[in-house]
Short mmCIF file of C-alpha atoms in Angstrom, two decimals:
data_model
loop_
_atom_site.label_atom_id
_atom_site.label_comp_id
_atom_site.label_asym_id
_atom_site.label_seq_id
_atom_site.Cartn_x
_atom_site.Cartn_y
_atom_site.Cartn_z
CA UNK A 1 5.36 21.38 15.95
CA UNK A 2 7.92 19.09 17.40
CA UNK A 3 11.28 18.98 16.09
CA UNK A 4 10.95 15.66 15.05
CA UNK A 5 7.89 15.79 13.05
CA UNK A 6 9.28 19.01 11.56
CA UNK A 7 12.17 17.01 10.53
CA UNK A 8 9.97 14.26 8.50
CA UNK A 9 7.74 16.91 7.29
CA UNK A 10 10.73 18.67 5.67
CA UNK A 11 10.30 19.34 1.82
CA UNK A 12 11.83 16.85 -0.48
CA UNK A 13 14.82 18.20 -2.81
CA UNK A 14 13.48 19.46 -5.99
CA UNK A 15 14.81 19.23 -9.53
CA UNK A 16 16.19 22.66 -11.50
CA UNK A 17 13.62 23.21 -14.00
CA UNK A 18 15.06 23.26 -17.50
CA UNK A 19 13.35 23.25 -20.74
CA UNK A 20 13.94 18.98 -21.53
CA UNK A 21 12.01 18.61 -17.85
CA UNK A 22 9.56 21.29 -18.44
CA UNK A 23 8.34 19.72 -21.71
CA UNK A 24 8.44 16.33 -20.48
CA UNK A 25 6.37 17.46 -17.28
CA UNK A 26 3.74 18.91 -19.34
CA UNK A 27 3.29 16.28 -21.47
CA UNK A 28 3.21 13.20 -18.84
CA UNK A 29 0.65 15.44 -16.85
CA UNK A 30 -1.54 15.89 -20.03
CA UNK A 31 -1.41 12.24 -20.64
CA UNK A 32 -2.49 11.13 -17.17
CA UNK A 33 -5.22 13.73 -17.43
CA UNK A 34 -6.77 12.13 -20.51
CA UNK A 35 -6.47 9.12 -18.16
CA UNK A 36 -7.95 10.21 -15.35
CA UNK A 37 -11.65 11.73 -16.80
CA UNK A 38 -12.61 8.43 -17.60
CA UNK A 39 -11.34 6.69 -14.51
CA UNK A 40 -12.71 9.24 -12.13
CA UNK A 41 -16.18 8.98 -13.85
CA UNK A 42 -16.20 5.27 -13.34
CA UNK A 43 -15.39 5.78 -9.70
CA UNK A 44 -18.03 8.19 -9.24
CA UNK A 45 -20.51 5.51 -10.76
CA UNK A 46 -19.29 3.07 -7.96
CA UNK A 47 -19.48 5.57 -5.19
CA UNK A 48 -23.36 6.33 -6.11
CA UNK A 49 -22.37 10.18 -7.18
CA UNK A 50 -22.54 12.49 -10.24
CA UNK A 51 -19.82 12.14 -12.30
CA UNK A 52 -18.65 15.96 -11.54
CA UNK A 53 -17.85 14.53 -7.77
CA UNK A 54 -15.04 12.31 -9.25
CA UNK A 55 -13.70 14.49 -11.83
CA UNK A 56 -13.52 17.57 -8.55
CA UNK A 57 -11.92 14.94 -6.57
CA UNK A 58 -9.46 14.08 -9.06
CA UNK A 59 -8.33 17.96 -9.41
CA UNK A 60 -8.30 19.02 -6.14
CA UNK A 61 -6.72 16.03 -4.66
CA UNK A 62 -3.84 16.44 -7.81
CA UNK A 63 -2.96 20.25 -7.31
CA UNK A 64 -3.20 19.77 -3.24
CA UNK A 65 -1.10 16.94 -3.14
CA UNK A 66 1.41 18.37 -5.59
CA UNK A 67 2.12 21.05 -2.74
CA UNK A 68 1.99 19.29 0.43
CA UNK A 69 2.67 15.82 -0.61
CA UNK A 70 5.38 13.59 0.25
CA UNK A 71 6.58 11.59 -3.00
CA UNK A 72 6.94 14.15 -6.07
CA UNK A 73 5.47 12.78 -9.55
CA UNK A 74 2.85 10.58 -7.67
CA UNK A 75 -0.62 10.90 -8.80
CA UNK A 76 -3.52 11.22 -6.14
CA UNK A 77 -7.41 11.26 -7.11
CA UNK A 78 -10.67 9.73 -6.87
CA UNK A 79 -9.71 5.53 -6.71
CA UNK A 80 -11.81 2.43 -6.47
CA UNK A 81 -11.00 1.64 -3.06
CA UNK A 82 -11.98 4.72 -1.58
CA UNK A 83 -15.44 4.71 -3.72
CA UNK A 84 -16.11 1.28 -2.32
CA UNK A 85 -15.52 2.51 0.85
CA UNK A 86 -17.79 5.36 0.70
CA UNK A 87 -20.87 4.18 -1.62
CA UNK A 88 -22.71 3.29 1.60
CA UNK A 89 -22.77 6.78 2.99
CA UNK A 90 -23.65 8.10 -0.59
CA UNK A 91 -26.44 5.32 -0.94
CA UNK A 92 -28.02 5.70 2.51
CA UNK A 93 -27.27 9.50 3.73
CA UNK A 94 -26.71 11.43 0.45
CA UNK A 95 -23.97 13.69 -0.75
CA UNK A 96 -23.90 16.05 2.26
CA UNK A 97 -22.72 13.20 4.46
CA UNK A 98 -20.35 11.47 1.90
CA UNK A 99 -18.36 15.10 1.95
CA UNK A 100 -18.35 15.24 5.65
CA UNK A 101 -16.82 11.79 5.82
CA UNK A 102 -14.39 12.77 3.55
CA UNK A 103 -13.24 15.68 5.70
CA UNK A 104 -13.22 13.68 8.49
CA UNK A 105 -11.06 10.90 6.76
CA UNK A 106 -8.58 13.76 6.10
CA UNK A 107 -8.29 14.19 9.73
CA UNK A 108 -7.84 11.06 10.78
CA UNK A 109 -5.26 11.08 7.75
CA UNK A 110 -3.33 13.77 9.00
CA UNK A 111 -3.34 12.82 13.00
CA UNK A 112 -2.17 9.45 11.45
CA UNK A 113 0.40 10.88 9.80
CA UNK A 114 1.63 13.28 12.61
CA UNK A 115 1.93 9.80 14.87
CA UNK A 116 3.77 8.45 12.33
CA UNK A 117 2.18 5.26 11.12
CA UNK A 118 4.18 5.90 7.72
CA UNK A 119 7.02 4.12 10.06
CA UNK A 120 4.74 0.69 9.61
CA UNK A 121 5.26 0.62 6.09
CA UNK A 122 9.17 -1.08 7.64
CA UNK A 123 7.12 -4.30 8.62
CA UNK A 124 5.87 -4.72 5.24
CA UNK A 125 8.51 -7.61 3.74
CA UNK A 126 9.70 -7.63 0.03
CA UNK A 127 7.25 -10.42 -1.23
CA UNK A 128 4.27 -8.36 -0.16
CA UNK A 129 5.53 -5.90 -2.21
CA UNK A 130 6.09 -7.84 -5.07
CA UNK A 131 2.80 -9.27 -4.70
CA UNK A 132 1.29 -6.13 -4.39
CA UNK A 133 2.99 -4.77 -7.63
CA UNK A 134 1.72 -8.32 -9.20
CA UNK A 135 -1.74 -7.77 -8.28
CA UNK A 136 -1.66 -4.27 -9.30
CA UNK A 137 -0.63 -4.95 -12.46
CA UNK A 138 -3.63 -7.79 -12.73
CA UNK A 139 -6.34 -5.10 -11.56
CA UNK A 140 -5.60 -2.61 -13.81
CA UNK A 141 -5.54 -5.35 -16.72
CA UNK A 142 -8.82 -6.62 -15.15
CA UNK A 143 -10.38 -2.71 -15.40
CA UNK A 144 -9.81 -2.83 -19.14
CA UNK A 145 -11.95 -6.33 -19.98
CA UNK A 146 -15.31 -4.38 -19.14
CA UNK A 147 -14.24 -1.78 -22.15
CA UNK A 148 -13.95 -4.75 -24.59
CA UNK A 149 -16.49 -6.66 -23.90
CA UNK A 150 -19.80 -7.00 -26.01
CA UNK A 151 -18.29 -3.43 -28.17
CA UNK A 152 -18.18 -2.84 -31.83
CA UNK A 153 -15.97 -5.05 -33.57
CA UNK A 154 -13.70 -1.86 -34.49
CA UNK A 155 -12.91 -1.50 -30.76
CA UNK A 156 -10.19 -4.52 -31.08
CA UNK A 157 -8.24 -3.02 -34.17
CA UNK A 158 -8.14 0.78 -32.54
CA UNK A 159 -6.87 -1.53 -28.98
CA UNK A 160 -3.99 -3.05 -31.20
CA UNK A 161 -3.24 -0.20 -33.08
CA UNK A 162 -2.80 1.95 -29.78
CA UNK A 163 -0.71 -0.96 -28.48
CA UNK A 164 1.64 -0.85 -31.61
CA UNK A 165 1.91 2.47 -31.33
CA UNK A 166 3.21 2.94 -28.15
CA UNK A 167 5.91 0.06 -28.51
CA UNK A 168 7.28 1.38 -31.78
CA UNK A 169 7.21 5.34 -30.98
CA UNK A 170 10.12 5.50 -28.78
CA UNK A 171 11.88 4.41 -31.45
CA UNK A 172 11.39 7.20 -33.50
CA UNK A 173 11.65 9.77 -30.62
CA UNK A 174 10.75 9.80 -26.97
CA UNK A 175 10.39 13.46 -26.77
CA UNK A 176 6.85 13.02 -26.55
CA UNK A 177 4.98 10.23 -24.70
CA UNK A 178 3.87 7.47 -27.03
CA UNK A 179 0.66 7.35 -25.22
CA UNK A 180 -0.36 10.62 -26.05
CA UNK A 181 0.91 10.34 -29.71
CA UNK A 182 -1.33 7.10 -29.37
CA UNK A 183 -4.36 9.14 -28.16
CA UNK A 184 -4.40 11.83 -30.28
CA UNK A 185 -3.78 9.40 -33.66
CA UNK A 186 -6.44 7.23 -32.56
CA UNK A 187 -8.71 9.94 -31.65
CA UNK A 188 -8.13 11.89 -34.80
CA UNK A 189 -8.92 8.39 -36.78
CA UNK A 190 -12.27 7.77 -35.51
CA UNK A 191 -13.28 11.15 -36.00
CA UNK A 192 -12.30 11.42 -39.34
CA UNK A 193 -13.42 8.38 -40.32
CA UNK A 194 -16.48 8.25 -38.60
CA UNK A 195 -16.19 4.96 -36.59
CA UNK A 196 -18.44 4.76 -33.86
CA UNK A 197 -17.24 3.26 -30.72
CA UNK A 198 -17.15 3.77 -27.16
CA UNK A 199 -15.85 7.28 -25.94
CA UNK A 200 -15.12 9.08 -23.17
CA UNK A 201 -18.38 11.06 -23.21
CA UNK A 202 -20.43 8.17 -22.93
CA UNK A 203 -19.19 7.59 -19.47
CA UNK A 204 -20.84 10.70 -18.39
CA UNK A 205 -21.13 14.29 -18.85
CA UNK A 206 -17.98 16.56 -18.06
CA UNK A 207 -18.27 19.34 -15.31
CA UNK A 208 -18.82 22.43 -17.39
CA UNK A 209 -17.50 24.97 -14.60
CA UNK A 210 -15.01 25.02 -11.87
CA UNK A 211 -15.63 23.52 -8.20
CA UNK A 212 -17.10 26.01 -5.08
CA UNK A 213 -16.49 25.57 -1.73
CA UNK A 214 -18.78 25.34 0.85
CA UNK A 215 -19.62 23.45 4.11
CA UNK A 216 -21.53 19.92 3.94
CA UNK A 217 -24.99 19.85 4.66
CA UNK A 218 -25.03 17.96 7.54
CA UNK A 219 -26.20 18.44 11.35
CA UNK A 220 -22.94 19.20 13.41
CA UNK A 221 -24.43 16.60 16.02
CA UNK A 222 -22.35 14.03 18.12
CA UNK A 223 -24.78 10.94 16.28
CA UNK A 224 -23.63 12.43 13.15
CA UNK A 225 -20.15 12.33 14.48
CA UNK A 226 -20.70 8.75 15.70
CA UNK A 227 -21.99 7.83 12.02
CA UNK A 228 -19.44 8.80 9.92
CA UNK A 229 -16.56 7.47 11.91
CA UNK A 230 -16.40 4.21 11.17
CA UNK A 231 -16.10 4.80 7.57
CA UNK A 232 -13.65 8.01 7.51
CA UNK A 233 -11.40 5.61 9.73
CA UNK A 234 -11.93 2.47 7.18
CA UNK A 235 -11.47 5.64 4.57
CA UNK A 236 -8.48 6.75 6.30
CA UNK A 237 -6.42 4.08 6.76
CA UNK A 238 -7.29 2.40 2.94
CA UNK A 239 -6.24 5.57 1.48
CA UNK A 240 -3.04 5.40 3.36
CA UNK A 241 -1.98 2.14 3.11
CA UNK A 242 -2.39 2.51 -0.78
CA UNK A 243 -0.69 5.73 -1.01
CA UNK A 244 2.24 4.92 1.10
CA UNK A 245 2.69 1.53 -0.85
CA UNK A 246 2.69 3.53 -4.19
CA UNK A 247 5.11 6.10 -2.74
CA UNK A 248 7.62 3.14 -2.17
CA UNK A 249 6.73 1.48 -5.45
CA UNK A 250 7.90 5.09 -6.76
CA UNK A 251 10.91 5.34 -4.76
CA UNK A 252 12.19 2.05 -6.23
CA UNK A 253 11.72 2.78 -10.12
CA UNK A 254 12.84 6.17 -9.74
CA UNK A 255 15.68 5.19 -7.14
CA UNK A 256 14.89 8.23 -5.37
CA UNK A 257 13.54 9.06 -1.54
CA UNK A 258 10.30 10.72 -0.56
CA UNK A 259 8.87 11.77 2.83
CA UNK A 260 6.62 8.90 3.60
CA UNK A 261 5.24 11.29 6.89
CA UNK A 262 4.58 14.61 4.98
CA UNK A 263 2.89 12.39 2.38
CA UNK A 264 0.39 10.88 4.81
CA UNK A 265 -0.51 14.53 6.26
CA UNK A 266 -0.61 15.38 2.80
CA UNK A 267 -3.05 13.30 1.63
CA UNK A 268 -5.29 14.06 4.73
CA UNK A 269 -4.34 17.71 4.06
CA UNK A 270 -5.94 17.06 0.27
CA UNK A 271 -8.76 15.34 1.71
CA UNK A 272 -9.86 17.76 3.53
CA UNK A 273 -9.53 20.42 0.73
CA UNK A 274 -11.20 18.03 -1.63
CA UNK A 275 -14.23 17.36 0.95
CA UNK A 276 -14.92 21.54 1.04
CA UNK A 277 -14.36 21.32 -2.86
CA UNK A 278 -17.37 19.08 -3.27
CA UNK A 279 -15.43 15.93 -4.41
CA UNK A 280 -15.48 12.14 -2.96
CA UNK A 281 -12.20 12.31 -1.69
CA UNK A 282 -9.02 9.55 -2.85
CA UNK A 283 -5.76 8.75 -2.56
CA UNK A 284 -2.56 7.39 -4.78
CA UNK A 285 -3.51 6.49 -8.26
CA UNK A 286 -1.10 3.41 -8.76
CA UNK A 287 -2.42 3.25 -12.46
CA UNK A 288 -2.35 7.05 -13.50
CA UNK A 289 1.24 7.27 -11.12
CA UNK A 290 2.50 4.50 -13.60
CA UNK A 291 1.70 6.41 -16.56
CA UNK A 292 3.45 9.69 -15.13
CA UNK A 293 6.41 7.76 -13.89
CA UNK A 294 6.85 6.09 -17.03
CA UNK A 295 6.61 8.89 -19.10
CA UNK A 296 9.27 10.52 -17.75
CA UNK A 297 7.78 12.96 -15.25
CA UNK A 298 10.01 13.05 -11.64
CA UNK A 299 8.66 16.44 -10.37
CA UNK A 300 5.44 17.82 -8.30
CA UNK A 301 4.52 19.74 -11.19
CA UNK A 302 3.42 16.96 -13.70
CA UNK A 303 1.17 16.12 -11.12
CA UNK A 304 -0.41 19.67 -10.58
CA UNK A 305 -0.38 19.98 -14.01
CA UNK A 306 -2.48 16.76 -14.53
CA UNK A 307 -5.24 18.18 -12.14
CA UNK A 308 -4.92 21.39 -13.84
CA UNK A 309 -4.94 19.63 -17.44
CA UNK A 310 -7.88 17.59 -16.06
CA UNK A 311 -10.21 20.93 -15.63
CA UNK A 312 -8.96 22.56 -18.51
CA UNK A 313 -9.92 19.59 -20.69
CA UNK A 314 -13.16 19.26 -19.22
CA UNK A 315 -14.27 22.54 -19.31
CA UNK A 316 -12.32 24.18 -22.15
CA UNK A 317 -12.52 21.00 -24.42
CA UNK A 318 -15.40 18.82 -23.22
CA UNK A 319 -16.94 17.90 -26.85
CA UNK A 320 -13.00 17.39 -28.14
CA UNK A 321 -12.33 15.12 -24.66
CA UNK A 322 -15.79 13.51 -24.95
CA UNK A 323 -15.00 12.26 -28.26
CA UNK A 324 -11.77 10.32 -27.60
CA UNK A 325 -12.40 6.71 -28.14
CA UNK A 326 -12.05 4.56 -25.37
CA UNK A 327 -9.81 2.33 -27.53
CA UNK A 328 -7.10 4.65 -26.99
CA UNK A 329 -7.14 4.39 -23.12
CA UNK A 330 -7.44 0.98 -22.74
CA UNK A 331 -4.44 0.59 -24.71
CA UNK A 332 -2.44 2.69 -22.53
CA UNK A 333 -3.46 0.89 -19.48
CA UNK A 334 -2.97 -2.47 -21.18
CA UNK A 335 0.98 -1.29 -21.55
CA UNK A 336 1.18 -0.11 -17.92
CA UNK A 337 -0.70 -3.28 -16.88
CA UNK A 338 2.02 -5.42 -18.66
CA UNK A 339 5.09 -2.81 -17.86
CA UNK A 340 3.82 -2.80 -14.06
CA UNK A 341 4.11 -6.91 -13.97
CA UNK A 342 7.27 -8.32 -11.82
CA UNK A 343 7.49 -10.85 -14.71
CA UNK A 344 11.18 -11.93 -12.82
CA UNK A 345 9.24 -12.81 -9.60
CA UNK A 346 7.21 -15.71 -11.89
CA UNK A 347 10.33 -16.81 -13.97
CA UNK A 348 10.83 -20.62 -13.63
CA UNK A 349 14.72 -19.70 -12.43
CA UNK A 350 12.95 -17.49 -9.69
CA UNK A 351 10.68 -19.86 -8.24
CA UNK A 352 13.46 -22.28 -8.16
CA UNK A 353 15.50 -20.60 -5.91
CA UNK A 354 13.17 -18.75 -3.70
CA UNK A 355 12.14 -20.20 -0.48
CA UNK A 356 8.86 -21.52 -0.90
CA UNK A 357 7.49 -19.18 2.18
CA UNK A 358 8.62 -16.07 0.21
CA UNK A 359 6.64 -17.53 -3.03
CA UNK A 360 3.57 -18.35 -0.82
CA UNK A 361 3.84 -15.05 0.88
CA UNK A 362 3.63 -13.29 -2.53
CA UNK A 363 0.49 -15.50 -4.03
CA UNK A 364 -1.64 -14.80 -0.76
CA UNK A 365 -0.97 -11.30 -1.34
CA UNK A 366 -2.12 -11.42 -5.17
CA UNK A 367 -4.97 -13.89 -4.48
CA UNK A 368 -6.50 -11.83 -1.83
CA UNK A 369 -6.05 -8.48 -3.82
CA UNK A 370 -7.37 -9.77 -6.79
CA UNK A 371 -10.79 -11.18 -5.25
CA UNK A 372 -11.42 -8.47 -2.84
CA UNK A 373 -10.19 -5.47 -5.34
CA UNK A 374 -8.69 -4.10 -2.33
CA UNK A 375 -4.87 -3.76 -2.15
CA UNK A 376 -5.00 -2.64 1.47
CA UNK A 377 -6.54 -5.95 2.05
CA UNK A 378 -4.12 -7.83 0.17
CA UNK A 379 -0.91 -6.12 1.60
CA UNK A 380 -2.63 -6.43 5.35
CA UNK A 381 -3.24 -10.50 4.32
CA UNK A 382 0.21 -10.83 2.99
CA UNK A 383 2.45 -9.23 5.80
CA UNK A 384 0.28 -10.94 8.36
CA UNK A 385 1.11 -14.18 6.22
CA UNK A 386 5.03 -13.63 6.16
CA UNK A 387 4.92 -13.11 9.78
CA UNK A 388 2.94 -16.29 10.63
CA UNK A 389 5.79 -18.35 8.59
CA UNK A 390 8.48 -16.23 9.73
CA UNK A 391 7.72 -17.02 13.49
CA UNK A 392 7.36 -20.58 12.45
CA UNK A 393 10.78 -20.71 11.08
CA UNK A 394 12.56 -18.63 13.86
CA UNK A 395 10.86 -21.01 16.31
CA UNK A 396 12.64 -24.21 14.98
CA UNK A 397 15.68 -22.59 15.22
CA UNK A 398 15.88 -23.16 18.99
CA UNK A 399 18.16 -26.05 20.86
CA UNK A 400 18.29 -27.33 24.21
CA UNK A 401 21.70 -29.27 24.66
CA UNK A 402 22.09 -30.71 28.23
CA UNK A 403 25.45 -31.34 29.64
CA UNK A 404 25.85 -33.45 33.04
CA UNK A 405 29.22 -32.67 35.14
CA UNK A 406 30.89 -36.55 35.65
CA UNK A 407 30.47 -36.60 39.41
CA UNK A 408 26.42 -36.39 38.58
CA UNK A 409 25.67 -33.48 40.72
CA UNK A 410 24.29 -31.45 38.18
CA UNK A 411 23.32 -30.76 34.49
CA UNK A 412 23.71 -27.71 32.49
CA UNK A 413 20.88 -26.89 29.89
CA UNK A 414 22.50 -24.82 27.06
CA UNK A 415 19.58 -22.94 25.24
CA UNK A 416 20.46 -20.99 22.02
CA UNK A 417 18.64 -19.32 20.33
CA UNK A 418 15.45 -16.17 20.07
CA UNK A 419 12.68 -17.20 22.76
CA UNK A 420 9.33 -15.98 22.05
CA UNK A 421 5.83 -17.05 22.35
CA UNK A 422 6.22 -19.38 19.03
CA UNK A 423 9.69 -20.93 20.08
CA UNK A 424 9.09 -21.17 24.10
CA UNK A 425 6.02 -22.84 23.84
CA UNK A 426 7.75 -26.30 23.83
CA UNK A 427 10.34 -25.56 26.30
CA UNK A 428 8.66 -26.78 28.73
CA UNK A 429 9.12 -30.68 27.41
CA UNK A 430 12.63 -29.77 26.62
CA UNK A 431 13.81 -30.94 30.20
CA UNK A 432 14.29 -34.25 32.14
CA UNK A 433 12.58 -33.22 35.44
CA UNK A 434 12.24 -36.42 37.32
CA UNK A 435 15.80 -38.01 35.77
CA UNK A 436 17.96 -34.73 36.04
CA UNK A 437 20.37 -34.35 39.82
CA UNK A 438 19.42 -32.10 42.17
CA UNK A 439 20.74 -28.94 40.69
CA UNK A 440 19.99 -27.68 37.36
CA UNK A 441 21.41 -24.89 35.17
CA UNK A 442 20.03 -23.55 32.42
CA UNK A 443 22.43 -21.33 30.21
CA UNK A 444 20.82 -18.97 28.07
CA UNK A 445 24.22 -17.37 27.09
CA UNK A 446 23.01 -17.78 23.33
CA UNK A 447 19.61 -17.11 23.60
CA UNK A 448 17.48 -14.03 24.10
CA UNK A 449 14.10 -13.78 25.87
CA UNK A 450 11.69 -11.86 23.97
CA UNK A 451 8.39 -11.53 25.53
CA UNK A 452 6.28 -12.32 28.70
CA UNK A 453 5.57 -16.16 27.10
CA UNK A 454 8.93 -17.11 27.51
CA UNK A 455 9.04 -15.68 31.18
CA UNK A 456 6.40 -17.98 31.58
CA UNK A 457 7.45 -20.64 30.18
CA UNK A 458 11.09 -20.68 32.24
CA UNK A 459 8.49 -19.93 35.86
CA UNK A 460 6.70 -22.98 34.91
CA UNK A 461 10.13 -25.23 34.14
CA UNK A 462 11.59 -24.07 37.43
CA UNK A 463 8.29 -24.82 39.59
CA UNK A 464 8.12 -28.27 37.61
CA UNK A 465 11.87 -29.30 39.21
CA UNK A 466 11.03 -27.51 42.85
CA UNK A 467 7.67 -29.43 42.98
CA UNK A 468 10.74 -32.71 43.07
CA UNK A 469 12.94 -30.77 45.36
CA UNK A 470 15.07 -29.68 42.85
CA UNK A 471 17.14 -26.36 42.70
CA UNK A 472 17.05 -24.21 39.33
CA UNK A 473 19.80 -21.60 38.49
CA UNK A 474 18.99 -19.22 35.36
CA UNK A 475 22.56 -18.14 33.86
CA UNK A 476 23.56 -16.02 31.11
CA UNK A 477 21.01 -13.67 30.67
CA UNK A 478 21.37 -10.52 28.36
CA UNK A 479 21.04 -6.87 29.81
CA UNK A 480 17.14 -6.94 28.15
CA UNK A 481 16.36 -10.70 28.76
CA UNK A 482 17.45 -10.04 32.91
CA UNK A 483 15.38 -6.96 32.63
CA UNK A 484 12.21 -8.45 31.36
CA UNK A 485 12.80 -11.64 32.84
CA UNK A 486 13.25 -9.92 36.75
CA UNK A 487 9.89 -7.81 36.04
CA UNK A 488 7.75 -10.70 35.33
CA UNK A 489 9.13 -13.58 36.96
CA UNK A 490 6.83 -14.53 39.17
CA UNK A 491 3.89 -12.33 38.41
CA UNK A 492 2.63 -14.52 35.42
CA UNK A 493 0.89 -17.80 37.29
CA UNK A 494 -1.81 -19.13 35.90
CA UNK A 495 0.05 -18.69 32.39
CA UNK A 496 0.73 -22.47 32.09
#
């Protein structure tokens, strides 16, 4: 392994295990496990597979990423975005092809991670990140709406009671996560009082045994690879983007740094393992990660225990888990949504001070994510919008001013600003070709040449003067600009 990659994949610092930390991590992992069960079953339905396929994915993804991932306390499991990508494979070709696609996606992620795809995160602006967080909160909330529609009336007071418990209980003690207390109390109430409301068991049957490993039942041919590659690549990109964005979010919340390259490679390894164990694959789960982090978890232990507890609950306590009212989990996720949303970003005072372009980027990100239910597409759309706005803004910062010698023998044009495709297109029209004297100097001391478009524009200016029998001298090029101009000048004919 190259030294640079080995450095990027180095283990992240770990906290010493104390009794308090152990209690926090165990209880947070238990809360996450309880929340994972109905989510994993729901995503299995979206993907068109049996509930156990999603639950196996939640188990193997969480346990594996806890060891090989780069972001402690982040939860990875089956997700809605991944389910949407793989659904056509499961529907048209069956489970065997789905599992093969998951393994291939994992291989893609390992390769992309090793190539440094995580470095692309530096090009995601803050306004996109804010939009991502707000859209995430909206999606988490919207996902709870079907659970309170056309349901028995006791669901509503149960949700309200759950929210009240989670808001008030931390004032009594923070030793036990409020969401866990809420889930236990509401479950006891519904069972003891015989209240008929939708439960976790209504989502689907829980597995009765651990997953077993095996090869996907597909022909190992080039045709199979060609068929699966587009789906697997889409899976890999969506999974990496959601995971890296979630890792960055957790970094900000916990004020810690994580290994993004290690996380990228780890996601791939986790998906490969998941495919061989019969799971539908996945990526970072933002909602469950927020539950984990808000519960105080900060280490890999909570992630590992979330996956382990999930299987223990399904296999050893299936009947009890099946009786948990969905209202309790809805209350947990609603509170997570409210806590995740960046309310400061939409405060009137903030909107008044914030540049219109920044607010536009944030709103575009939110709108695209909410309309497509795909966080990856929204991040791409927001980033492209930010780049366009930035390019337009910088393009207007270029200035051309002319100073003519007293004797009228020459004119010096001083160009200031960043010259690239957006700003240099108008450069050709800033000169008086007919009225200028025979010698023209273009001073680029306070400018920088960034691309071939600018070199082509300068060539066009020179050509227009030469056609009128006038000479042009370009001075003041810095080292980078001079190298680009010397390399490309005269080689770009036909671009203007």
